[in-house]
Amino acid sequence: MAVEAKRLILEAVEKYHLEASGETEFVPGATPILPSGAVLTAEDRVALTEAALDMRIAAGVSSRTFERRFAKTLGLRKAHLTNSGSSANLLALSSLTSPQLGDRRLCPGDEVITVAAGFPTTVNPIYQNGMTPVYVDVELGTYNASAEKIAAAIGPKTKAIMLAHALGNPYEVDEIARLADEHGLFLIEDNCDAVGSLYQGKLTGTFGDLATTSFYPAHHITMGEGGCVLTDNLILARIVESMRDWGRDCWCEPGEDDTCRKRFLYRLGDLPERYDHKYTFSHVGYNLKATDLQAALGLSQLSRLDDFGAARRRNWQRLRDGLEGVGAYLLPTATPGSDPSWFGFAITLTDEAGFDRYDLLRFLGDRNIGTRLLFAGNLTRHPGYLDREYRVVGDLTNSDVILERTFWVGVYPGLTTEMIDYVAQSLREFAAGKR
C-alpha cells in the first residue's frame, strides 16, 4: 500500500514539475538574465521528494553515496559533505591544526598565503584560527595569483597556501603545488567555483592536500546549501571527519554502535578505563554535516556535471566572441594550459572606457541583466577587515583595479543563446554610446 502510494506521489511530482516549469519565450529587456542559478529538472524534484517521503532528514545513505561518487568523479579517495562551501573552507584549514599532524600542524601566529581579490570565506578561516593572511596580487584577465608571486611571499612563518580558482579559471596549481611540496607547506584548493575545470589535463581540486567545493545554487551542481572537503590523504580525511562530526574520535555512523568491536577498550587522553569510545573527543570540532535531503538532490545533479560544464564553456566562448574588439573592456582569458568550467565572465573597464562601472551596471540592470562584482575586490579595504592583521608582499594594485572597475555576468547553463547574445549586444551598445 505504502509503496504504491509513494509511486503515485512521485509520478504526480514529475507531472507537476513538467507543468510548472514550461519554457517561456525570451523577451529582451523583460526576461531576467541572472548571473547565476540552479538548473533543476523533474528528476531533481523527484529525488528531493523521495528523500522527504522516506524522512531522511539527517545524514545517511544518500550522503554516504554522494561522498563516494563525488570522490570517484574527481579521482580522490575521500570526500566529506558539509552544510556549505564556507563551512568546507573552515573545516579544511581547521583540520590542519590537529595535534595528530605533529610538527606540521598549523598554530596561531602562522602565516597562510592567499589573495585579497576573492570571496571572504577563503580568508576568514585563517583569522578564525588565529593565523595571519599574507596577500599577493592577482593578474588582470585571469584574476589569479601567479606561482611567481606565491613564491615571493613564502617566509619563515609560512605554513600553508589557500587559494580559490577565480570564477572557475584555474591558477597555476601544478606549479604552486610543487612550491608547497618543496617548502613543506600545505595547499588547500578552494575549488568552489571550478568543479570540472582542468589544468594541464588534470581536474582542479586534485593537486592540493585538501580541496573544497560548494553546492550553493550558484555553483556547478547544487544541493541548495552544502559543500564538501576532499583529499587523497587518509590521515587528513580522518581528521576532517572527526572535526566535522563534533570532534569525536569514534567513526561509527550516527545510530550505529561498536563498529570497531572495541567500543569500551580504548584508553585515550586522561580518560578512565572502559570509557565509551563513542563519546571520546580527539579534536575541538564542529557539527558541519549536511543532510540526506541535500545529498539526494546532489546525486541527481551529479549525473549532469559534464553537461553543465559543456554549457558553461559554450556560453563563455559565445559571449567572448560577441565582445571581441570592444576597447572599453578587458576581456577574461583562461590561464595558459587550462580548460576552465567557467563560473562567470569577468570584465574590467579599461583606461579608454570613458565611463564608470556604476553607470554601466545601472544600464544593464535596467535591461534585466544581472551583474555581480568580483567578490571582495580588495578585502583589506572592507569594514570588517580594516583592523585585522595581515601582510602584503608586493602591492595590491590590480586588486584595487578589480575593486573599482571589474564585474561579472553569467554563463551558467540556464542561459540561452538568445540571452547571451543580448548581453553581448547590450555591452557593445553601451560602450559605443559613450565614445
XYZ file of C-alpha atoms in Angstrom:
435
model
C 0.000 0.000 0.000
C 2.701 2.468 1.039
C 4.875 1.527 -1.950
C 2.028 2.182 -4.369
C 1.159 5.465 -2.662
C 4.783 6.558 -2.946
C 4.864 5.678 -6.653
C 1.751 7.722 -7.301
C 3.124 10.687 -5.383
C 6.400 10.646 -7.321
C 4.558 10.369 -10.638
C 2.456 13.358 -9.622
C 5.588 15.297 -8.646
C 7.134 14.646 -12.050
C 3.936 15.750 -13.773
C 3.772 18.857 -11.587
C 7.333 19.794 -12.499
C 6.672 19.490 -16.217
C 3.536 21.616 -15.948
C 5.043 24.217 -13.630
C 8.360 24.573 -15.449
C 7.287 25.019 -19.029
C 9.603 27.026 -21.253
C 8.764 30.689 -21.675
C 9.709 32.934 -24.570
C 12.711 35.181 -24.028
C 11.716 38.838 -24.177
C 14.769 41.134 -24.380
C 14.779 43.648 -21.569
C 11.894 41.966 -19.748
C 13.047 38.409 -19.091
C 15.593 38.379 -16.250
C 19.084 37.213 -17.230
C 20.566 36.043 -13.945
C 24.311 35.965 -13.281
C 23.997 32.507 -11.710
C 21.425 29.946 -10.736
C 20.492 26.304 -10.454
C 19.198 24.268 -13.369
C 16.665 21.872 -11.874
C 14.848 19.049 -13.652
C 11.931 16.765 -12.908
C 14.437 14.135 -11.792
C 15.844 16.579 -9.235
C 12.401 17.356 -7.852
C 11.516 13.661 -7.659
C 14.806 12.794 -5.909
C 14.260 15.502 -3.315
C 10.658 14.470 -2.763
C 11.552 10.799 -2.403
C 14.105 11.603 0.288
C 11.470 13.675 2.082
C 8.902 10.870 1.846
C 11.448 8.500 3.373
C 12.050 11.098 6.128
C 15.810 11.023 5.539
C 16.249 14.257 7.469
C 19.800 13.676 8.767
C 22.988 12.469 7.103
C 22.550 8.878 5.969
C 22.690 6.588 2.968
C 22.340 9.341 0.349
C 25.107 11.377 1.992
C 27.491 8.425 2.048
C 26.626 7.504 -1.541
C 27.218 11.050 -2.733
C 30.579 11.224 -0.924
C 31.756 8.029 -2.619
C 30.564 9.059 -6.084
C 31.865 12.604 -5.860
C 35.292 11.424 -4.679
C 35.364 8.959 -7.573
C 34.369 11.711 -10.025
C 37.449 13.701 -9.007
C 39.666 10.641 -8.687
C 40.239 11.156 -4.969
C 39.984 8.713 -2.078
C 37.784 10.601 0.367
C 35.052 13.247 0.343
C 33.176 14.592 3.359
C 29.955 16.537 2.918
C 29.403 19.760 4.847
C 26.499 22.157 5.253
C 28.094 24.821 2.998
C 31.164 25.648 0.957
C 32.143 28.232 3.560
C 31.999 25.529 6.230
C 34.126 23.337 3.970
C 36.807 26.042 3.900
C 36.662 26.449 7.676
C 36.866 22.680 8.159
C 39.737 22.237 5.712
C 42.003 24.816 7.332
C 40.963 23.891 10.864
C 41.855 20.243 10.212
C 45.455 21.324 9.637
C 45.650 22.463 13.274
C 45.204 18.890 14.526
C 47.787 17.712 17.100
C 47.868 14.466 15.124
C 49.943 16.268 12.472
C 52.822 16.770 14.900
C 55.344 19.430 13.894
C 53.454 20.157 10.671
C 50.288 21.293 12.433
C 49.246 24.907 11.933
C 49.224 27.089 15.032
C 48.092 30.613 15.955
C 50.547 33.142 14.553
C 51.409 31.064 11.477
C 51.029 32.663 8.055
C 48.860 31.459 5.177
C 49.352 32.844 1.663
C 46.185 33.887 -0.164
C 44.713 36.749 -2.211
C 42.610 39.757 -1.243
C 40.661 39.711 -4.530
C 38.388 36.810 -3.719
C 35.458 35.683 -1.621
C 35.941 36.348 2.107
C 35.294 32.788 3.226
C 38.567 31.725 1.623
C 40.324 34.105 4.019
C 38.071 34.018 7.089
C 39.250 30.586 8.329
C 42.775 31.999 8.571
C 41.586 34.645 11.002
C 39.206 32.267 12.746
C 42.151 30.004 13.566
C 44.315 32.862 14.876
C 46.642 32.951 11.885
C 47.770 35.761 9.600
C 46.903 36.011 5.888
C 49.684 37.026 3.529
C 48.171 38.702 0.493
C 49.589 38.705 -3.011
C 48.121 40.483 -6.006
C 46.390 38.815 -8.944
C 46.735 39.244 -12.688
C 44.038 41.144 -14.586
C 42.392 38.920 -17.173
C 42.932 35.617 -15.361
C 42.201 37.133 -11.902
C 44.553 34.610 -10.308
C 47.852 34.921 -8.473
C 50.893 33.605 -10.310
C 53.260 30.964 -8.976
C 55.985 33.629 -9.075
C 54.048 35.870 -6.682
C 53.316 32.950 -4.365
C 56.993 32.009 -4.287
C 57.980 35.572 -3.357
C 55.545 35.525 -0.433
C 56.929 32.422 1.287
C 58.585 33.411 4.555
C 59.789 31.795 7.797
C 56.273 31.795 9.285
C 54.510 30.455 6.189
C 52.787 27.126 6.821
C 50.102 26.911 4.136
C 48.688 28.296 0.875
C 44.938 28.688 0.455
C 43.705 29.923 -2.922
C 40.494 29.803 -4.950
C 40.359 29.195 -8.693
C 38.907 32.561 -9.747
C 35.479 32.266 -11.431
C 36.337 28.724 -12.494
C 39.650 29.745 -14.083
C 42.463 27.562 -12.676
C 45.525 29.230 -11.234
C 48.955 27.735 -11.900
C 48.074 24.987 -9.486
C 50.624 22.388 -10.570
C 53.482 24.867 -10.139
C 52.085 26.128 -6.836
C 51.595 22.563 -5.569
C 55.257 21.865 -6.329
C 56.234 25.047 -4.494
C 54.235 23.901 -1.490
C 55.894 20.491 -1.567
C 59.401 21.978 -1.841
C 58.818 24.221 1.182
C 56.857 21.743 3.297
C 53.634 23.769 3.083
C 50.049 22.585 2.954
C 47.996 23.574 -0.106
C 44.225 23.992 0.126
C 42.443 24.376 -3.213
C 39.223 26.331 -2.884
C 37.518 24.658 -5.834
C 34.061 26.056 -5.076
C 33.785 27.910 -8.409
C 35.713 25.439 -10.543
C 34.347 21.896 -10.331
C 35.138 20.278 -13.671
C 37.901 22.725 -14.625
C 41.170 21.287 -15.922
C 44.777 22.382 -15.537
C 47.340 20.601 -17.707
C 44.700 17.964 -18.356
C 44.046 17.253 -14.677
C 40.951 18.228 -12.694
C 41.274 21.135 -10.301
C 40.751 20.072 -6.722
C 43.188 17.170 -7.152
C 46.524 18.985 -6.771
C 46.439 20.112 -3.148
C 46.429 18.370 0.205
C 42.785 19.328 0.602
C 40.133 20.714 -1.727
C 36.781 22.329 -1.031
C 33.609 22.697 -3.051
C 30.277 24.460 -2.671
C 26.826 23.270 -3.693
C 25.043 26.602 -3.284
C 22.591 27.210 -6.189
C 25.087 29.446 -7.982
C 27.652 26.663 -8.351
C 28.266 23.891 -10.839
C 25.900 21.457 -9.149
C 23.599 22.283 -6.269
C 22.120 20.838 -3.110
C 20.526 24.179 -2.211
C 23.105 24.571 0.508
C 26.062 22.273 1.044
C 29.746 21.805 0.468
C 32.483 19.193 0.580
C 36.080 18.645 1.674
C 38.081 16.190 -0.436
C 41.522 14.644 -0.068
C 43.700 11.755 -1.169
C 45.387 11.697 2.254
C 43.704 9.204 4.591
C 45.198 10.786 7.713
C 43.780 14.193 6.762
C 40.464 12.570 5.802
C 40.123 11.042 9.265
C 40.881 14.399 10.908
C 38.368 16.173 8.646
C 35.685 13.637 9.555
C 36.390 13.996 13.270
C 36.332 17.786 13.225
C 33.184 17.881 11.097
C 31.425 15.462 13.475
C 31.771 17.284 16.823
C 35.480 16.393 17.192
C 34.694 12.812 18.150
C 37.279 10.041 17.913
C 34.679 7.405 17.016
C 33.901 6.779 13.361
C 30.589 4.941 13.736
C 27.795 6.351 11.622
C 25.044 8.081 13.628
C 22.742 5.436 15.076
C 25.446 2.743 14.896
C 27.485 1.351 17.785
C 30.710 -0.611 18.181
C 31.734 -0.784 14.505
C 35.328 -1.380 15.616
C 34.325 -4.048 18.176
C 36.445 -2.215 20.746
C 33.979 0.400 21.959
C 34.981 0.122 25.627
C 38.601 -0.990 25.174
C 40.282 2.291 24.166
C 42.310 4.295 26.690
C 42.813 7.814 25.300
C 43.769 11.139 26.845
C 43.226 11.267 30.585
C 40.017 9.234 30.462
C 39.297 6.285 32.762
C 39.436 2.685 31.620
C 36.431 1.296 29.725
C 35.299 4.790 28.781
C 32.838 4.810 25.851
C 34.762 5.497 22.630
C 31.550 6.846 21.085
C 31.840 9.816 23.457
C 35.591 10.338 23.247
C 36.643 13.619 21.623
C 40.055 13.986 19.989
C 39.528 17.447 18.468
C 37.814 20.714 19.272
C 35.330 20.233 16.473
C 32.045 21.379 14.984
C 28.826 19.921 13.641
C 29.030 20.793 9.956
C 27.232 17.817 8.413
C 24.780 18.010 5.528
C 21.515 16.073 5.300
C 20.210 13.306 3.064
C 17.665 15.719 1.602
C 20.566 17.771 0.260
C 22.557 14.724 -0.816
C 19.606 13.238 -2.725
C 19.406 16.395 -4.831
C 23.190 16.403 -5.212
C 23.209 12.836 -6.522
C 20.654 13.757 -9.168
C 22.639 16.844 -10.163
C 25.974 14.999 -10.231
C 24.841 12.896 -13.176
C 24.728 16.071 -15.300
C 28.018 17.641 -14.210
C 29.680 17.146 -17.614
C 26.687 18.623 -19.451
C 26.677 21.636 -17.143
C 30.392 22.175 -17.758
C 29.937 21.997 -21.532
C 27.149 24.602 -21.374
C 29.280 26.940 -19.237
C 32.176 26.700 -21.687
C 29.884 27.239 -24.658
C 28.180 30.299 -23.161
C 31.504 31.823 -22.070
C 33.027 31.449 -25.530
C 29.964 32.876 -27.293
C 29.984 35.913 -25.012
C 33.688 36.460 -25.507
C 33.358 36.203 -29.283
C 30.500 38.712 -29.125
C 32.626 41.254 -27.249
C 35.888 40.849 -29.140
C 37.396 44.163 -30.177
C 35.486 46.413 -27.756
C 38.292 48.572 -26.417
C 36.403 49.654 -23.313
C 36.514 46.133 -21.913
C 39.398 43.970 -20.787
C 38.023 40.522 -21.516
C 38.838 37.433 -19.425
C 41.422 34.895 -20.530
C 41.988 31.318 -19.488
C 45.216 30.610 -17.634
C 47.679 29.027 -20.115
C 47.393 25.244 -20.012
C 43.876 25.310 -18.561
C 40.378 24.390 -19.695
C 38.039 26.189 -17.285
C 34.494 25.189 -16.460
C 33.597 28.857 -16.092
C 31.627 30.172 -13.144
C 31.244 33.668 -14.601
C 32.502 36.093 -17.247
C 34.631 38.863 -15.734
C 35.018 42.271 -17.404
C 37.355 45.057 -16.311
C 36.867 48.570 -17.677
C 39.992 49.798 -19.446
C 41.536 53.266 -19.223
C 39.948 54.170 -22.562
C 36.406 53.251 -21.456
C 35.304 56.832 -20.776
C 32.608 55.715 -18.309
C 32.479 54.214 -14.855
C 31.231 50.866 -13.653
C 28.246 52.303 -11.780
C 26.667 53.763 -14.922
C 27.200 50.542 -16.872
C 25.728 48.347 -14.150
C 22.693 50.629 -13.906
C 22.239 50.365 -17.674
C 22.455 46.567 -17.588
C 20.119 46.425 -14.613
C 17.519 48.465 -16.490
C 17.662 45.734 -19.138
C 17.171 42.990 -16.545
C 20.742 41.757 -16.991
C 22.087 40.667 -13.636
C 25.644 41.514 -12.615
C 27.959 40.803 -9.704
C 31.201 42.337 -8.518
C 34.291 40.144 -8.385
C 33.568 39.381 -4.751
C 35.634 41.426 -2.288
C 37.833 43.131 -4.890
C 40.342 44.047 -2.198
C 39.305 42.516 1.102
C 41.676 44.688 3.117
C 39.523 47.753 2.345
C 36.268 46.289 3.683
C 34.975 47.492 7.071
C 35.221 44.109 8.756
C 38.919 43.790 7.921
C 40.353 47.271 8.497
C 41.711 46.455 11.937
C 42.847 42.911 11.133
C 46.479 41.912 10.991
C 47.833 40.879 7.605
C 50.949 41.078 5.466
C 51.186 42.127 1.801
C 54.012 41.003 -0.461
C 54.455 43.407 -3.355
C 51.347 45.542 -3.714
C 47.638 45.107 -4.370
C 47.403 47.400 -7.387
C 45.361 45.024 -9.525
C 43.149 44.122 -6.566
C 42.295 47.820 -6.292
C 41.531 47.945 -10.028
C 39.166 44.995 -9.544
C 37.589 46.786 -6.582
C 36.813 49.820 -8.715
C 36.396 48.610 -12.325
C 35.576 44.887 -12.500
C 32.283 42.986 -12.563
C 30.988 39.746 -13.999
C 27.952 38.434 -15.834
C 26.559 34.944 -16.022
C 27.357 31.980 -18.237
C 25.545 29.300 -16.240
C 23.632 26.542 -18.078
C 20.234 28.168 -17.576
C 21.114 30.939 -20.042
C 20.105 30.508 -23.665
C 21.931 31.588 -26.807
C 19.472 34.470 -27.183
C 20.229 35.655 -23.656
C 23.993 35.524 -24.169
C 23.686 37.449 -27.438
C 21.504 40.080 -25.765
C 24.098 40.561 -23.011
C 26.857 40.997 -25.606
C 24.707 43.370 -27.668
C 23.885 45.486 -24.609
C 27.517 45.737 -23.521
C 28.608 46.738 -27.024
C 25.790 49.244 -27.324
C 26.672 50.973 -24.042
C 30.384 51.182 -24.909
C 29.616 52.595 -28.371
C 27.261 55.219 -26.955
C 29.937 56.539 -24.619
C 32.592 57.246 -27.235
